[in-house]
XYZ file of N, CA and C in Angstrom:
486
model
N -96.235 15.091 -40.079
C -95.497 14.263 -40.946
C -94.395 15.034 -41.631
N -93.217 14.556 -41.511
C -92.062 15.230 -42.245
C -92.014 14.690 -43.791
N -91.815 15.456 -44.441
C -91.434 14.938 -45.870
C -90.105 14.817 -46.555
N -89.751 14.144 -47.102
C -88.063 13.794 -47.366
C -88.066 14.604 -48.797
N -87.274 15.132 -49.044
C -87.092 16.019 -50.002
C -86.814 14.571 -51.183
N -86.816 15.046 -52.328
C -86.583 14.299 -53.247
C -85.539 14.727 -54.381
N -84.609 13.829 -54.619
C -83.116 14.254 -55.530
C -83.759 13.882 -56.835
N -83.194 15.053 -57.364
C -83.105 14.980 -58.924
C -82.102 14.372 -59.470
N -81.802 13.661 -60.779
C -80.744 12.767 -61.192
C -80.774 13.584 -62.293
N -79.411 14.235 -62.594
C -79.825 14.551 -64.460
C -78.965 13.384 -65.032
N -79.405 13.040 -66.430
C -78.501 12.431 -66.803
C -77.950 13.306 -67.949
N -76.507 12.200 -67.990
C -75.456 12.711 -68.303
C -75.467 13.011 -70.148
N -75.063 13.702 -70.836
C -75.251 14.070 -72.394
C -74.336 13.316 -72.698
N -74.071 13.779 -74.256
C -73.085 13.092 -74.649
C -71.292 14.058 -74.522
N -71.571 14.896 -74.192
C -70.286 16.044 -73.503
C -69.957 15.007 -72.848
N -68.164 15.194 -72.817
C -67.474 14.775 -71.828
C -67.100 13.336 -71.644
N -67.932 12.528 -71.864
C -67.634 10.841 -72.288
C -66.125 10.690 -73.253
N -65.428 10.195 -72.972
C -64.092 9.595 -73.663
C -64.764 8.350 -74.641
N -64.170 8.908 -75.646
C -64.495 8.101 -77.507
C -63.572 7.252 -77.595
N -63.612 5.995 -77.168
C -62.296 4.829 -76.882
C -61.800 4.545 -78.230
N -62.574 4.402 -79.050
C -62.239 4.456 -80.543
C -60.930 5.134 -80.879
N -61.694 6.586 -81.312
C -60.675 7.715 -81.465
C -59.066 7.615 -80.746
N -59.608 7.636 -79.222
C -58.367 6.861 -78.500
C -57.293 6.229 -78.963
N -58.216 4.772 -79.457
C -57.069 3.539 -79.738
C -56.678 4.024 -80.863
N -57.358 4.796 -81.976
C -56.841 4.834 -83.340
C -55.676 5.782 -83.141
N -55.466 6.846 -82.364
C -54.653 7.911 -82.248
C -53.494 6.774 -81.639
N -53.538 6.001 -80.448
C -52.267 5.500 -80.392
C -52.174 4.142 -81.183
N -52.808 3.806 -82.187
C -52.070 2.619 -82.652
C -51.410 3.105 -83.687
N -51.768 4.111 -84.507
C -50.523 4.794 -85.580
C -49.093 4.807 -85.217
N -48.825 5.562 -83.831
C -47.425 5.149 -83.332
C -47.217 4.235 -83.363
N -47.463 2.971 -82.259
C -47.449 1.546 -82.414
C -47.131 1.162 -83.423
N -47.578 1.383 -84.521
C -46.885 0.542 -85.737
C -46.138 0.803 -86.758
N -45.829 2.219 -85.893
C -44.638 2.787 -86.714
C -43.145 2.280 -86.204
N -43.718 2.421 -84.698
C -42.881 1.644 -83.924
C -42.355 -0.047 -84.146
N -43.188 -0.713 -84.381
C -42.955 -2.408 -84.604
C -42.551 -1.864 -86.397
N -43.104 -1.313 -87.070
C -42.737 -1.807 -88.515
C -40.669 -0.985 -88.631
N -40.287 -0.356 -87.734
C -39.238 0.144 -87.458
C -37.963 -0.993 -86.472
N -39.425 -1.689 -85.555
C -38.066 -3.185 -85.089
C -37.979 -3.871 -86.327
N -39.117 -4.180 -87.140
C -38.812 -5.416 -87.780
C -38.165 -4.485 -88.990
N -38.035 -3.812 -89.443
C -36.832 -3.223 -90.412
C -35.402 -3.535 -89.894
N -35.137 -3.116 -88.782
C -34.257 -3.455 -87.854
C -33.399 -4.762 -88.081
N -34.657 -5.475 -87.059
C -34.419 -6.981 -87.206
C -34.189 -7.611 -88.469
N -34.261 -7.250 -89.449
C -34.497 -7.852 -90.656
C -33.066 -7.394 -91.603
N -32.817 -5.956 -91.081
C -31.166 -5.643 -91.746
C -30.097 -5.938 -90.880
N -30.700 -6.715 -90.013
C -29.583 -7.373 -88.806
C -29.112 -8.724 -89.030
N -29.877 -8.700 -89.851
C -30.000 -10.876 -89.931
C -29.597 -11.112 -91.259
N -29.585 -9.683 -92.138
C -29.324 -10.168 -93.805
C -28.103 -10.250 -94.250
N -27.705 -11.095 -95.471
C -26.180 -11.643 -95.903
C -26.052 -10.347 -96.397
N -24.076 -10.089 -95.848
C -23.441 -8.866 -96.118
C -23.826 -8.649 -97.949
N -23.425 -9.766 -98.219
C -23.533 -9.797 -99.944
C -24.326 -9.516 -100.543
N -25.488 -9.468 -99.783
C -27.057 -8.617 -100.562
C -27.316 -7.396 -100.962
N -26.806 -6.732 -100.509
C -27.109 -5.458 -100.781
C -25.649 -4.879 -101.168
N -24.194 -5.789 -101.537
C -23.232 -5.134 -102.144
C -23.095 -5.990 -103.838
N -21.932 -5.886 -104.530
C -21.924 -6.872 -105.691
C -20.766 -7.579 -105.569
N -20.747 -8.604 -103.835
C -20.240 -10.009 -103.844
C -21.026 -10.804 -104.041
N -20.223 -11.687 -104.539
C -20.848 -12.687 -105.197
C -20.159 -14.194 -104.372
N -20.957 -15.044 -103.436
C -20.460 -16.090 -103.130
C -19.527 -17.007 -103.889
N -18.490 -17.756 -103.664
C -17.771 -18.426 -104.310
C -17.124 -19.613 -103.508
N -16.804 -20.493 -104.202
C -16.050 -21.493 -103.436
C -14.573 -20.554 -102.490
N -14.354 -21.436 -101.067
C -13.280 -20.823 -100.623
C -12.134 -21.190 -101.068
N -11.530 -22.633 -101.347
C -11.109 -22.925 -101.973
C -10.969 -22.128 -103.354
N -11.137 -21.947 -103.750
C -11.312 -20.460 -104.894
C -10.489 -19.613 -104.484
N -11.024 -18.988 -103.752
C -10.684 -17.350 -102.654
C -9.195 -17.530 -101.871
N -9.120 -18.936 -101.663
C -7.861 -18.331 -100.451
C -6.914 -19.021 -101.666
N -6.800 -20.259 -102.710
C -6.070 -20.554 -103.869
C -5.695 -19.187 -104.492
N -6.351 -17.653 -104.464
C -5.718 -16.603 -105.410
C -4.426 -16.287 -104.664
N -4.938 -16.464 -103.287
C -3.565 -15.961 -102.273
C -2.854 -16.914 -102.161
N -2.420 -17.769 -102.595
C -1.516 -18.532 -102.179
C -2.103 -19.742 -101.541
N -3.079 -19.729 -100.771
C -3.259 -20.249 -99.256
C -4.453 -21.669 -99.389
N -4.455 -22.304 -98.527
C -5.677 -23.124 -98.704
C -6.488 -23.256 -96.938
N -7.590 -23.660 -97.593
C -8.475 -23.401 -96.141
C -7.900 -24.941 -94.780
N -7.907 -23.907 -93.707
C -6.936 -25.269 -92.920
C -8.194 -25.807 -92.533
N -7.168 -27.187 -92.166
C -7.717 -28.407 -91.293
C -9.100 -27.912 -90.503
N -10.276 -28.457 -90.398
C -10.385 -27.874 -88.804
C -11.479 -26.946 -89.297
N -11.294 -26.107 -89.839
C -12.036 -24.426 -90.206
C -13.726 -25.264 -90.041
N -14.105 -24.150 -89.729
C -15.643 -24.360 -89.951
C -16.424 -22.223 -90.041
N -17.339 -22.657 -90.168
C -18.224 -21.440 -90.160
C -17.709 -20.393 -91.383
N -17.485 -21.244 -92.677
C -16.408 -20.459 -93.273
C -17.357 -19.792 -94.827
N -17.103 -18.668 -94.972
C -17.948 -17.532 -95.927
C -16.790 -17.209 -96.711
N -17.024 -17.263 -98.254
C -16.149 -16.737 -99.527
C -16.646 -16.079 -100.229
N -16.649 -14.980 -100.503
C -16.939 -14.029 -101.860
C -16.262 -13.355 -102.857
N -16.373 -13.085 -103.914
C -15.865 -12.405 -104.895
C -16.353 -11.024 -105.042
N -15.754 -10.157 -105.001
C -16.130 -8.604 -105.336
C -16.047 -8.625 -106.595
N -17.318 -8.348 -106.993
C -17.504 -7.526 -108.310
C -17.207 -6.310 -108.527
N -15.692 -6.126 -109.334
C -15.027 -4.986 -109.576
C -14.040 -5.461 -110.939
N -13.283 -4.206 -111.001
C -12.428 -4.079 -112.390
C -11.636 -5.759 -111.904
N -11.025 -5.111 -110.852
C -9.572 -6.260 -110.515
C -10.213 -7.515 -109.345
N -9.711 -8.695 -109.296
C -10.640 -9.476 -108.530
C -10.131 -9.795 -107.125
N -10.997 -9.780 -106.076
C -11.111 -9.072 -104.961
C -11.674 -10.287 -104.264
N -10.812 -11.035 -103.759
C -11.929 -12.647 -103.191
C -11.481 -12.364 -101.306
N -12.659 -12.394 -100.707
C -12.499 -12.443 -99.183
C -13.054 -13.584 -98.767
N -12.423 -14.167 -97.623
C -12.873 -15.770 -96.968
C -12.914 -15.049 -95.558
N -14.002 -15.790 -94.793
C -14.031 -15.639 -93.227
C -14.758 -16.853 -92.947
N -13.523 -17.480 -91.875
C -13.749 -18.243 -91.267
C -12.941 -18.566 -89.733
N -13.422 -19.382 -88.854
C -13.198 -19.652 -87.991
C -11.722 -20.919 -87.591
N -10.971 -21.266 -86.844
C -10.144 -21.938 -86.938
C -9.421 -22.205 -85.646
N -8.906 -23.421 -85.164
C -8.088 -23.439 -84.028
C -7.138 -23.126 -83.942
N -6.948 -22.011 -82.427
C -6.352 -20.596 -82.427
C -4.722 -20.947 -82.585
N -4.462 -22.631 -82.112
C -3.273 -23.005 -81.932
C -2.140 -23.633 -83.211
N -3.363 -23.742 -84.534
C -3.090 -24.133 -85.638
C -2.339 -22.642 -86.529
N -2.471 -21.822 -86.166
C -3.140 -20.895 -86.804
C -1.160 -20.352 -87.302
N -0.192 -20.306 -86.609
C 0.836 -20.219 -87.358
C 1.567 -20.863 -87.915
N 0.843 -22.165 -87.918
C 1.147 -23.549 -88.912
C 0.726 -22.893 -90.261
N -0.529 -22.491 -90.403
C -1.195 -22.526 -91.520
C -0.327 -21.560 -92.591
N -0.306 -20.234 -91.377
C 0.542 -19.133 -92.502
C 1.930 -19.415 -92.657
N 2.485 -20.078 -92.102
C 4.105 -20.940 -92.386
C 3.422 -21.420 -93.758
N 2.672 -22.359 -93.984
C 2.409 -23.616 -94.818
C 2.289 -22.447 -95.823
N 1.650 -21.707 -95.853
C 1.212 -20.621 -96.812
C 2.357 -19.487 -97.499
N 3.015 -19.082 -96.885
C 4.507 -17.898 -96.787
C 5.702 -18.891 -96.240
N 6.153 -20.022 -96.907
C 7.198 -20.205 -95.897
C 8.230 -19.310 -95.853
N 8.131 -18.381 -97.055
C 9.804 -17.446 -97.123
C 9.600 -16.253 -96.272
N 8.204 -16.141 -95.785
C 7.629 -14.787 -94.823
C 6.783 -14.036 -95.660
N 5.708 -12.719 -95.364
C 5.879 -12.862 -93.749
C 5.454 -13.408 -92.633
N 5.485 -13.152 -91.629
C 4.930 -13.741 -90.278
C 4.161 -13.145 -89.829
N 3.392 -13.696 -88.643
C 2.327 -12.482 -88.447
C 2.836 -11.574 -87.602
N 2.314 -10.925 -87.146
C 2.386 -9.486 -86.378
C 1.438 -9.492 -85.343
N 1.777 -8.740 -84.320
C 0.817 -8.137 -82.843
C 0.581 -7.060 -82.964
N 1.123 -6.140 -83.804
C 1.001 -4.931 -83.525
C 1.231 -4.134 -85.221
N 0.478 -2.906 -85.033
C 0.041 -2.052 -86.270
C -0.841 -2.499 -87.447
N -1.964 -3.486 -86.487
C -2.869 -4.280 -87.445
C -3.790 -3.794 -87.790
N -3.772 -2.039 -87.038
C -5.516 -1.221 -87.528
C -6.319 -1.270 -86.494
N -6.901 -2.248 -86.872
C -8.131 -2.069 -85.891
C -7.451 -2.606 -84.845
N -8.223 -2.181 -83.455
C -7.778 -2.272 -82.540
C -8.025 -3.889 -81.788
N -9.263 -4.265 -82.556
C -9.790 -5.728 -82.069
C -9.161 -6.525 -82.700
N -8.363 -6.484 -83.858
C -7.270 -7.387 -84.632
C -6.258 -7.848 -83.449
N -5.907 -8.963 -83.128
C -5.262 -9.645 -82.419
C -3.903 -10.107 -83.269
N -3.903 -10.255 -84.387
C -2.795 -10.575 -85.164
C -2.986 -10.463 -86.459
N -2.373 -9.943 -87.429
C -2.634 -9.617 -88.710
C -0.823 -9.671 -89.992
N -1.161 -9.954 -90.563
C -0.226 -10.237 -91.882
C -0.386 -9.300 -93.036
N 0.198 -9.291 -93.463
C -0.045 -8.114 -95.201
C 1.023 -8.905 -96.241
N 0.841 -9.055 -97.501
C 1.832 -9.520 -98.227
C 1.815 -9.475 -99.369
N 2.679 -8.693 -100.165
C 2.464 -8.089 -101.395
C 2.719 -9.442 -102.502
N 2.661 -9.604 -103.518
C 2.657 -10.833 -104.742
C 4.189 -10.824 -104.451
N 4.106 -12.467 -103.672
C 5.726 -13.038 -103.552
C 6.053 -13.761 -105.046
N 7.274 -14.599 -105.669
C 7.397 -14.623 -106.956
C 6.146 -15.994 -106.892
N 5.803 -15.580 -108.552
C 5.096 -16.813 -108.560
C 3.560 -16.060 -108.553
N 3.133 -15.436 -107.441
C 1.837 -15.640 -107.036
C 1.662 -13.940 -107.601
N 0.232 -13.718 -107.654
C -0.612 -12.907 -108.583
C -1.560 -12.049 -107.680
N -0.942 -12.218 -106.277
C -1.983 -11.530 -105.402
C -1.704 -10.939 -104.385
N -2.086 -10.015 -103.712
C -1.449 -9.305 -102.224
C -2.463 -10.282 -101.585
N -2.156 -10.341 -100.091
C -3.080 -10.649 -98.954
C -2.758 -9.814 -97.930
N -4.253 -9.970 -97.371
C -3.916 -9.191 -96.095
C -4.896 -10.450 -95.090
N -4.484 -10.719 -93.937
C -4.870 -11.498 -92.790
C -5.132 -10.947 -91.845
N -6.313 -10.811 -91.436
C -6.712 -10.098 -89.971
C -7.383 -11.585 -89.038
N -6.800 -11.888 -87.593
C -6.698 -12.433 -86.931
C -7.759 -12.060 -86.006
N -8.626 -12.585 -84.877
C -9.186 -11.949 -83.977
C -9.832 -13.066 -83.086
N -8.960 -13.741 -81.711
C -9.217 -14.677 -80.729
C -10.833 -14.609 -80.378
N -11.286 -15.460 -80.627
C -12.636 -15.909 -79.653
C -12.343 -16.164 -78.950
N -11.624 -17.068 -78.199
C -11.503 -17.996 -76.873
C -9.806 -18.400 -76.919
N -9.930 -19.096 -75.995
C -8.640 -19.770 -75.948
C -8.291 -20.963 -76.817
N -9.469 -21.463 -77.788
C -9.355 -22.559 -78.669
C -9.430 -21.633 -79.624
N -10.582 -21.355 -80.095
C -10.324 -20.487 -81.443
C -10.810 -19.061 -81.980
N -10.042 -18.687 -83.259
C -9.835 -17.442 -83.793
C -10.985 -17.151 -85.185
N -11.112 -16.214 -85.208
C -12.007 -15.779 -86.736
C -10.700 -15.531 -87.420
N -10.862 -15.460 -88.667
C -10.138 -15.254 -89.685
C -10.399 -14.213 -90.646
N -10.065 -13.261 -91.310
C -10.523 -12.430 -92.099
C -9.434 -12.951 -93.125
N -10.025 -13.132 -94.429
C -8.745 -13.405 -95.444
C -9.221 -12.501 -96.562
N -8.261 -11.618 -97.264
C -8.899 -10.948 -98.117
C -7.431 -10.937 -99.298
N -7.896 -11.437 -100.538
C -6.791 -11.357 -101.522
C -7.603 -10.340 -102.668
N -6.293 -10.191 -103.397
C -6.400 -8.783 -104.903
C -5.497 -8.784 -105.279
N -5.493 -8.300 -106.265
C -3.858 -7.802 -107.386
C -4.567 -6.105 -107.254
N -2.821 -6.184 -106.770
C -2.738 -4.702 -106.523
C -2.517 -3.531 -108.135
């Protein structure tokens, strides 16, 4: 009779086993340094410029009346603030049809100036104006222009006494 040898099994200690715990806790610290870093992100991406400076919302009508000007026909998507400072500092941005758009500053400057193509600064300015207190009025402006489309333009309007 042959005899079959017989296997020993050891079992295994606690050496060497992976602690899934420890694991997850070591990478979820990153993880949520990571997400609490999008949503900081996300959250100073989405907030009004005016929050964290000292503008102060205002009627536009307000804002573009220091310059001379009134908000045209048409405008939509349109933001006014007042800078809180010594001298008063009112900026309007809004949107407008691109084809209206040297009606408006005629209606506004009829004695000039006109706008300009060129030496507007920034390079994404498409057309821009500057205009120191014509008689009468109490305010410089400056107009920065910038085409969306072939219908319409953003507007940057920013008045002050110089």
């Amino acid at each position: 009779m042959t005899q079959t040898p017989t296997e020993t099994v050891t079992e295994q200690g606690g050496t060497g086993r992976t602690r899934w715990g420890v694991f997850l806790a070591i990478l979820a610290v990153p993880t949520l340094v990571v997400a609490a870093l999008i949503a900081l992100l996300v959250a100073w991406l989405f907030t009004d410029d005016s929050v964290a400076s000292d503008v102060k919302k205002t009627s536009c009508a307000k804002a573009l009346a220091f310059g001379g000007m009134k908000l045209p026909e048409g405008a939509y998507d349109a933001w006014c603030g007042l800078d809180a400072g010594p001298e008063p500092r009112y900026t309007a941005r809004f949107r407008m049809p691109r084809g209206e758009i040297d009606a408006w500053v005629a209606a506004g400057f009829p004695q000039g100036p006109a706008l300009r193509t060129t030496q507007c600064g920034d390079a994404q300015v498409d057309a821009c104006l500057t205009a120191g207190p014509v008689a009468g009025e109490r305010a410089s402006v400056q107009i920065d222009i910038t085409h969306d489309s072939r219908k319409w333009s953003e507007v940057r309007f920013v008045a002050f006494t110089p």
